[in-house]
Each structure stands twice: as C-alpha cells, then as structure tokens.
Amino acid sequence: MSEVTRLALVTHAVTEAVTAARFPADEPLSEPGARAVARAARPVRLERAELVVTAPELRTRQTAEGLGLAATSEPALGDWRCGDWSGRSMDALAPEDLMAWLTDPAHRPPGGESIVELLERVRTWLGTLTASPRRIAAVTHPAIVRAVVLLALDAPPKSLWRVDIPPLSVTTLHGRPSAWTLRTTAHPLTPVG
C-alpha cells in the first residue's frame, strides 16, 4: 500500500455573517464563535499534523489561533469570492440573481467567482498535496470543505449546496495522486471537559 496524504479540514467558528445569512466578508469571529473555539478540544489528528495551513481571512486565523495551531496562510483556501455581494444579505439580492447562484454552478456574482471556478481552485490545491505524503491540517471555510467533498466524490458542481458543513467541524480525507477518499464529514469539535 502506498503512502497517503492525510488531510484534516477544520471550518472556522461562527461569525455574525453566518448567523445573519449574509455573504461572507473578511470579518472576525462573533463572540459566541470565539467562546466555542476556546472551549473546543483539539483532535489528535490536528496534533499530529506536519503541515498546518489556514485561509487568509481573519475568522480562519482566529480559529487556528484559538485551537493553538501555528499555521501559515494558504491563499488557495480563501473563501468563495462573492465579489459585490460581500457583506450583503441574501434577501438583498434580486430573486433571479439568488436563483441563478443557487442553481447554475457557472453563475458568477459581479466581481466574484462561480462555483465551477471555486472547484477548479480547490482541485488545483488538492493536486499539490499528494506529491509528498504527510499529515496536513487546514483551517478554512465551509464552501472550501464542500468543494473538497464534491471533488473527492466526483460529484457534479450543482451538488455543492447539498453538503452541509457546519462551523467548527472537522472533515478528514486520505489522498493519493489518483484520488481522494472521504473518511469523515463535518465531525463537530467537542468541548473540553
């Protein structure tokens, strides 16, 4: 059996945008999110990581720091780029724009990226991980984790919104140059004690 890359993807804790159903912007964790991180137990798979990376946004860096992870920034893990929609409520969009975004993976918000483009960005990043097998922990966003799950399962892009990835959860995979295998999905980080 060849060596595999072991990847643990941690989603950031709750932000005000998550609670209010707004499109993401570069924002800090909410007070409840910061408290949840402070109470969370760090899983052994994160302790064993030989490489720890985080998305560049503040909320992912705060989650990594709160979990005691010394991480380097990885731009490919940045959140789905929603362009002019950043910080806006879903209710503020024209119904036809919202429906196009939810149903057409090639639809791009003004100044943002489509689901198809997001998947390609994540596919490229995943392709760099299996060259030298090791244990990797990455603190990122639910959209990135959804993309990884779809790519591992070879699921169509329109399935992205059918994968529920809650805040402060861990999804694990094993990767070889030929394919990724999904091990666990959205396992919550449990509170200490």
PDB file of N, CA and C in Angstrom, residues 3-60:
ATOM      1  N   GLU A   3       1.986   5.219   0.422  1.00  0.00           N
ATOM      2  CA  GLU A   3       1.694   6.203   1.454  1.00  0.00           C
ATOM      3  C   GLU A   3       0.623   7.168   0.974  1.00  0.00           C
ATOM      4  N   VAL A   4      -0.123   7.687   1.936  1.00  0.00           N
ATOM      5  CA  VAL A   4      -1.203   8.609   1.606  1.00  0.00           C
ATOM      6  C   VAL A   4      -0.991   9.933   2.317  1.00  0.00           C
ATOM      7  N   THR A   5      -1.598  10.958   1.768  1.00  0.00           N
ATOM      8  CA  THR A   5      -1.671  12.251   2.434  1.00  0.00           C
ATOM      9  C   THR A   5      -2.921  12.233   3.286  1.00  0.00           C
ATOM     10  N   ARG A   6      -2.788  12.617   4.526  1.00  0.00           N
ATOM     11  CA  ARG A   6      -3.933  12.683   5.442  1.00  0.00           C
ATOM     12  C   ARG A   6      -4.269  14.160   5.633  1.00  0.00           C
ATOM     13  N   LEU A   7      -5.500  14.508   5.322  1.00  0.00           N
ATOM     14  CA  LEU A   7      -5.932  15.903   5.346  1.00  0.00           C
ATOM     15  C   LEU A   7      -7.095  16.070   6.305  1.00  0.00           C
ATOM     16  N   ALA A   8      -6.926  16.958   7.279  1.00  0.00           N
ATOM     17  CA  ALA A   8      -7.996  17.319   8.206  1.00  0.00           C
ATOM     18  C   ALA A   8      -8.379  18.769   7.929  1.00  0.00           C
ATOM     19  N   LEU A   9      -9.617  18.981   7.497  1.00  0.00           N
ATOM     20  CA  LEU A   9     -10.121  20.318   7.190  1.00  0.00           C
ATOM     21  C   LEU A   9     -11.011  20.785   8.333  1.00  0.00           C
ATOM     22  N   VAL A  10     -10.643  21.876   8.959  1.00  0.00           N
ATOM     23  CA  VAL A  10     -11.416  22.451  10.067  1.00  0.00           C
ATOM     24  C   VAL A  10     -12.115  23.698   9.554  1.00  0.00           C
ATOM     25  N   THR A  11     -13.421  23.795   9.784  1.00  0.00           N
ATOM     26  CA  THR A  11     -14.134  25.019   9.399  1.00  0.00           C
ATOM     27  C   THR A  11     -14.077  26.020  10.549  1.00  0.00           C
ATOM     28  N   HIS A  12     -13.998  27.282  10.170  1.00  0.00           N
ATOM     29  CA  HIS A  12     -13.935  28.340  11.184  1.00  0.00           C
ATOM     30  C   HIS A  12     -15.220  28.354  12.023  1.00  0.00           C
ATOM     31  N   ALA A  13     -15.114  28.979  13.185  1.00  0.00           N
ATOM     32  CA  ALA A  13     -16.267  29.104  14.083  1.00  0.00           C
ATOM     33  C   ALA A  13     -17.231  30.176  13.550  1.00  0.00           C
ATOM     34  N   VAL A  14     -18.319  30.346  14.241  1.00  0.00           N
ATOM     35  CA  VAL A  14     -19.410  31.231  13.821  1.00  0.00           C
ATOM     36  C   VAL A  14     -18.980  32.697  13.764  1.00  0.00           C
ATOM     37  N   THR A  15     -19.512  33.388  12.746  1.00  0.00           N
ATOM     38  CA  THR A  15     -19.335  34.832  12.598  1.00  0.00           C
ATOM     39  C   THR A  15     -20.727  35.469  12.561  1.00  0.00           C
ATOM     40  N   GLU A  16     -20.754  36.787  12.620  1.00  0.00           N
ATOM     41  CA  GLU A  16     -22.045  37.486  12.512  1.00  0.00           C
ATOM     42  C   GLU A  16     -22.699  37.221  11.151  1.00  0.00           C
ATOM     43  N   ALA A  17     -21.903  37.131  10.086  1.00  0.00           N
ATOM     44  CA  ALA A  17     -22.459  36.876   8.749  1.00  0.00           C
ATOM     45  C   ALA A  17     -23.129  35.512   8.678  1.00  0.00           C
ATOM     46  N   VAL A  18     -22.530  34.511   9.321  1.00  0.00           N
ATOM     47  CA  VAL A  18     -23.134  33.172   9.333  1.00  0.00           C
ATOM     48  C   VAL A  18     -24.494  33.238  10.023  1.00  0.00           C
ATOM     49  N   THR A  19     -24.535  33.877  11.172  1.00  0.00           N
ATOM     50  CA  THR A  19     -25.776  33.983  11.947  1.00  0.00           C
ATOM     51  C   THR A  19     -26.848  34.759  11.188  1.00  0.00           C
ATOM     52  N   ALA A  20     -26.450  35.810  10.477  1.00  0.00           N
ATOM     53  CA  ALA A  20     -27.399  36.682   9.782  1.00  0.00           C
ATOM     54  C   ALA A  20     -27.667  36.268   8.334  1.00  0.00           C
ATOM     55  N   ALA A  21     -27.075  35.152   7.880  1.00  0.00           N
ATOM     56  CA  ALA A  21     -27.234  34.680   6.492  1.00  0.00           C
ATOM     57  C   ALA A  21     -26.818  35.754   5.493  1.00  0.00           C
ATOM     58  N   ARG A  22     -25.634  36.339   5.753  1.00  0.00           N
ATOM     59  CA  ARG A  22     -25.058  37.310   4.825  1.00  0.00           C
ATOM     60  C   ARG A  22     -23.920  36.646   4.054  1.00  0.00           C
ATOM     61  N   PHE A  23     -23.632  37.184   2.872  1.00  0.00           N
ATOM     62  CA  PHE A  23     -22.490  36.703   2.120  1.00  0.00           C
ATOM     63  C   PHE A  23     -21.228  37.090   2.875  1.00  0.00           C
ATOM     64  N   PRO A  24     -20.207  36.211   2.873  1.00  0.00           N
ATOM     65  CA  PRO A  24     -19.035  36.461   3.710  1.00  0.00           C
ATOM     66  C   PRO A  24     -18.213  37.665   3.268  1.00  0.00           C
ATOM     67  N   ALA A  25     -17.637  38.299   4.263  1.00  0.00           N
ATOM     68  CA  ALA A  25     -16.643  39.349   4.076  1.00  0.00           C
ATOM     69  C   ALA A  25     -15.508  38.990   5.034  1.00  0.00           C
ATOM     70  N   ASP A  26     -14.411  39.692   5.000  1.00  0.00           N
ATOM     71  CA  ASP A  26     -13.317  39.383   5.920  1.00  0.00           C
ATOM     72  C   ASP A  26     -13.679  39.956   7.282  1.00  0.00           C
ATOM     73  N   GLU A  27     -14.162  39.107   8.133  1.00  0.00           N
ATOM     74  CA  GLU A  27     -14.694  39.543   9.429  1.00  0.00           C
ATOM     75  C   GLU A  27     -14.160  38.655  10.544  1.00  0.00           C
ATOM     76  N   PRO A  28     -14.227  39.141  11.789  1.00  0.00           N
ATOM     77  CA  PRO A  28     -13.772  38.330  12.915  1.00  0.00           C
ATOM     78  C   PRO A  28     -14.838  37.310  13.322  1.00  0.00           C
ATOM     79  N   LEU A  29     -14.438  36.412  14.186  1.00  0.00           N
ATOM     80  CA  LEU A  29     -15.407  35.508  14.797  1.00  0.00           C
ATOM     81  C   LEU A  29     -16.370  36.336  15.646  1.00  0.00           C
ATOM     82  N   SER A  30     -17.594  35.873  15.748  1.00  0.00           N
ATOM     83  CA  SER A  30     -18.534  36.521  16.670  1.00  0.00           C
ATOM     84  C   SER A  30     -18.136  36.130  18.094  1.00  0.00           C
ATOM     85  N   GLU A  31     -18.724  36.786  19.061  1.00  0.00           N
ATOM     86  CA  GLU A  31     -18.428  36.443  20.455  1.00  0.00           C
ATOM     87  C   GLU A  31     -18.768  34.980  20.745  1.00  0.00           C
ATOM     88  N   PRO A  32     -19.958  34.483  20.333  1.00  0.00           N
ATOM     89  CA  PRO A  32     -20.232  33.056  20.541  1.00  0.00           C
ATOM     90  C   PRO A  32     -19.232  32.153  19.804  1.00  0.00           C
ATOM     91  N   GLY A  33     -18.787  32.566  18.629  1.00  0.00           N
ATOM     92  CA  GLY A  33     -17.806  31.780  17.885  1.00  0.00           C
ATOM     93  C   GLY A  33     -16.478  31.692  18.618  1.00  0.00           C
ATOM     94  N   ALA A  34     -16.019  32.820  19.143  1.00  0.00           N
ATOM     95  CA  ALA A  34     -14.754  32.839  19.891  1.00  0.00           C
ATOM     96  C   ALA A  34     -14.856  31.992  21.151  1.00  0.00           C
ATOM     97  N   ARG A  35     -16.010  32.042  21.827  1.00  0.00           N
ATOM     98  CA  ARG A  35     -16.198  31.202  23.033  1.00  0.00           C
ATOM     99  C   ARG A  35     -16.181  29.721  22.665  1.00  0.00           C
ATOM    100  N   ALA A  36     -16.797  29.357  21.548  1.00  0.00           N
ATOM    101  CA  ALA A  36     -16.832  27.955  21.116  1.00  0.00           C
ATOM    102  C   ALA A  36     -15.423  27.445  20.820  1.00  0.00           C
ATOM    103  N   VAL A  37     -14.604  28.281  20.169  1.00  0.00           N
ATOM    104  CA  VAL A  37     -13.231  27.878  19.884  1.00  0.00           C
ATOM    105  C   VAL A  37     -12.465  27.686  21.188  1.00  0.00           C
ATOM    106  N   ALA A  38     -12.653  28.585  22.140  1.00  0.00           N
ATOM    107  CA  ALA A  38     -11.945  28.491  23.418  1.00  0.00           C
ATOM    108  C   ALA A  38     -12.311  27.216  24.172  1.00  0.00           C
ATOM    109  N   ARG A  39     -13.530  26.730  23.978  1.00  0.00           N
ATOM    110  CA  ARG A  39     -13.984  25.513  24.663  1.00  0.00           C
ATOM    111  C   ARG A  39     -13.671  24.231  23.896  1.00  0.00           C
ATOM    112  N   ALA A  40     -13.284  24.343  22.646  1.00  0.00           N
ATOM    113  CA  ALA A  40     -13.122  23.155  21.791  1.00  0.00           C
ATOM    114  C   ALA A  40     -11.855  22.375  22.128  1.00  0.00           C
ATOM    115  N   ALA A  41     -11.998  21.062  22.094  1.00  0.00           N
ATOM    116  CA  ALA A  41     -10.844  20.180  22.260  1.00  0.00           C
ATOM    117  C   ALA A  41     -10.168  20.017  20.904  1.00  0.00           C
ATOM    118  N   ARG A  42      -8.869  20.044  20.900  1.00  0.00           N
ATOM    119  CA  ARG A  42      -8.129  19.873  19.652  1.00  0.00           C
ATOM    120  C   ARG A  42      -7.969  18.379  19.396  1.00  0.00           C
ATOM    121  N   PRO A  43      -8.520  17.870  18.283  1.00  0.00           N
ATOM    122  CA  PRO A  43      -8.415  16.435  17.983  1.00  0.00           C
ATOM    123  C   PRO A  43      -6.970  15.996  17.754  1.00  0.00           C
ATOM    124  N   VAL A  44      -6.701  14.733  18.047  1.00  0.00           N
ATOM    125  CA  VAL A  44      -5.365  14.171  17.878  1.00  0.00           C
ATOM    126  C   VAL A  44      -4.876  14.349  16.447  1.00  0.00           C
ATOM    127  N   ARG A  45      -5.767  14.225  15.459  1.00  0.00           N
ATOM    128  CA  ARG A  45      -5.331  14.348  14.058  1.00  0.00           C
ATOM    129  C   ARG A  45      -4.766  15.743  13.770  1.00  0.00           C
ATOM    130  N   LEU A  46      -5.179  16.750  14.536  1.00  0.00           N
ATOM    131  CA  LEU A  46      -4.590  18.080  14.366  1.00  0.00           C
ATOM    132  C   LEU A  46      -3.241  18.164  15.069  1.00  0.00           C
ATOM    133  N   GLU A  47      -3.119  17.469  16.203  1.00  0.00           N
ATOM    134  CA  GLU A  47      -1.862  17.454  16.956  1.00  0.00           C
ATOM    135  C   GLU A  47      -0.735  16.831  16.133  1.00  0.00           C
ATOM    136  N   ARG A  48      -1.076  15.850  15.317  1.00  0.00           N
ATOM    137  CA  ARG A  48      -0.068  15.102  14.555  1.00  0.00           C
ATOM    138  C   ARG A  48       0.288  15.758  13.218  1.00  0.00           C
ATOM    139  N   ALA A  49      -0.362  16.831  12.873  1.00  0.00           N
ATOM    140  CA  ALA A  49      -0.146  17.452  11.556  1.00  0.00           C
ATOM    141  C   ALA A  49       1.297  17.908  11.393  1.00  0.00           C
ATOM    142  N   GLU A  50       1.858  17.583  10.236  1.00  0.00           N
ATOM    143  CA  GLU A  50       3.216  18.005   9.898  1.00  0.00           C
ATOM    144  C   GLU A  50       3.199  19.358   9.190  1.00  0.00           C
ATOM    145  N   LEU A  51       2.060  19.707   8.637  1.00  0.00           N
ATOM    146  CA  LEU A  51       1.868  20.997   7.984  1.00  0.00           C
ATOM    147  C   LEU A  51       0.503  21.533   8.416  1.00  0.00           C
ATOM    148  N   VAL A  52       0.474  22.769   8.895  1.00  0.00           N
ATOM    149  CA  VAL A  52      -0.779  23.403   9.287  1.00  0.00           C
ATOM    150  C   VAL A  52      -0.914  24.693   8.491  1.00  0.00           C
ATOM    151  N   VAL A  53      -2.023  24.801   7.762  1.00  0.00           N
ATOM    152  CA  VAL A  53      -2.279  25.984   6.943  1.00  0.00           C
ATOM    153  C   VAL A  53      -3.655  26.546   7.295  1.00  0.00           C
ATOM    154  N   THR A  54      -3.830  27.798   6.967  1.00  0.00           N
ATOM    155  CA  THR A  54      -5.111  28.444   7.190  1.00  0.00           C
ATOM    156  C   THR A  54      -5.435  29.335   5.998  1.00  0.00           C
ATOM    157  N   ALA A  55      -6.717  29.522   5.775  1.00  0.00           N
ATOM    158  CA  ALA A  55      -7.143  30.504   4.782  1.00  0.00           C
ATOM    159  C   ALA A  55      -6.684  31.872   5.266  1.00  0.00           C
ATOM    160  N   PRO A  56      -6.550  32.839   4.369  1.00  0.00           N
ATOM    161  CA  PRO A  56      -6.031  34.148   4.778  1.00  0.00           C
ATOM    162  C   PRO A  56      -7.003  35.009   5.585  1.00  0.00           C
ATOM    163  N   GLU A  57      -8.289  34.701   5.580  1.00  0.00           N
ATOM    164  CA  GLU A  57      -9.260  35.569   6.251  1.00  0.00           C
ATOM    165  C   GLU A  57      -9.118  35.523   7.777  1.00  0.00           C
ATOM    166  N   LEU A  58      -9.493  36.635   8.403  1.00  0.00           N
ATOM    167  CA  LEU A  58      -9.366  36.809   9.848  1.00  0.00           C
ATOM    168  C   LEU A  58     -10.054  35.698  10.630  1.00  0.00           C
ATOM    169  N   ARG A  59     -11.266  35.318  10.258  1.00  0.00           N
ATOM    170  CA  ARG A  59     -12.016  34.318  11.018  1.00  0.00           C
ATOM    171  C   ARG A  59     -11.336  32.956  11.044  1.00  0.00           C
ATOM    172  N   THR A  60     -10.622  32.596   9.968  1.00  0.00           N
ATOM    173  CA  THR A  60      -9.911  31.314   9.967  1.00  0.00           C
ATOM    174  C   THR A  60      -8.637  31.414  10.797  1.00  0.00           C
TER     175      THR A  60
END
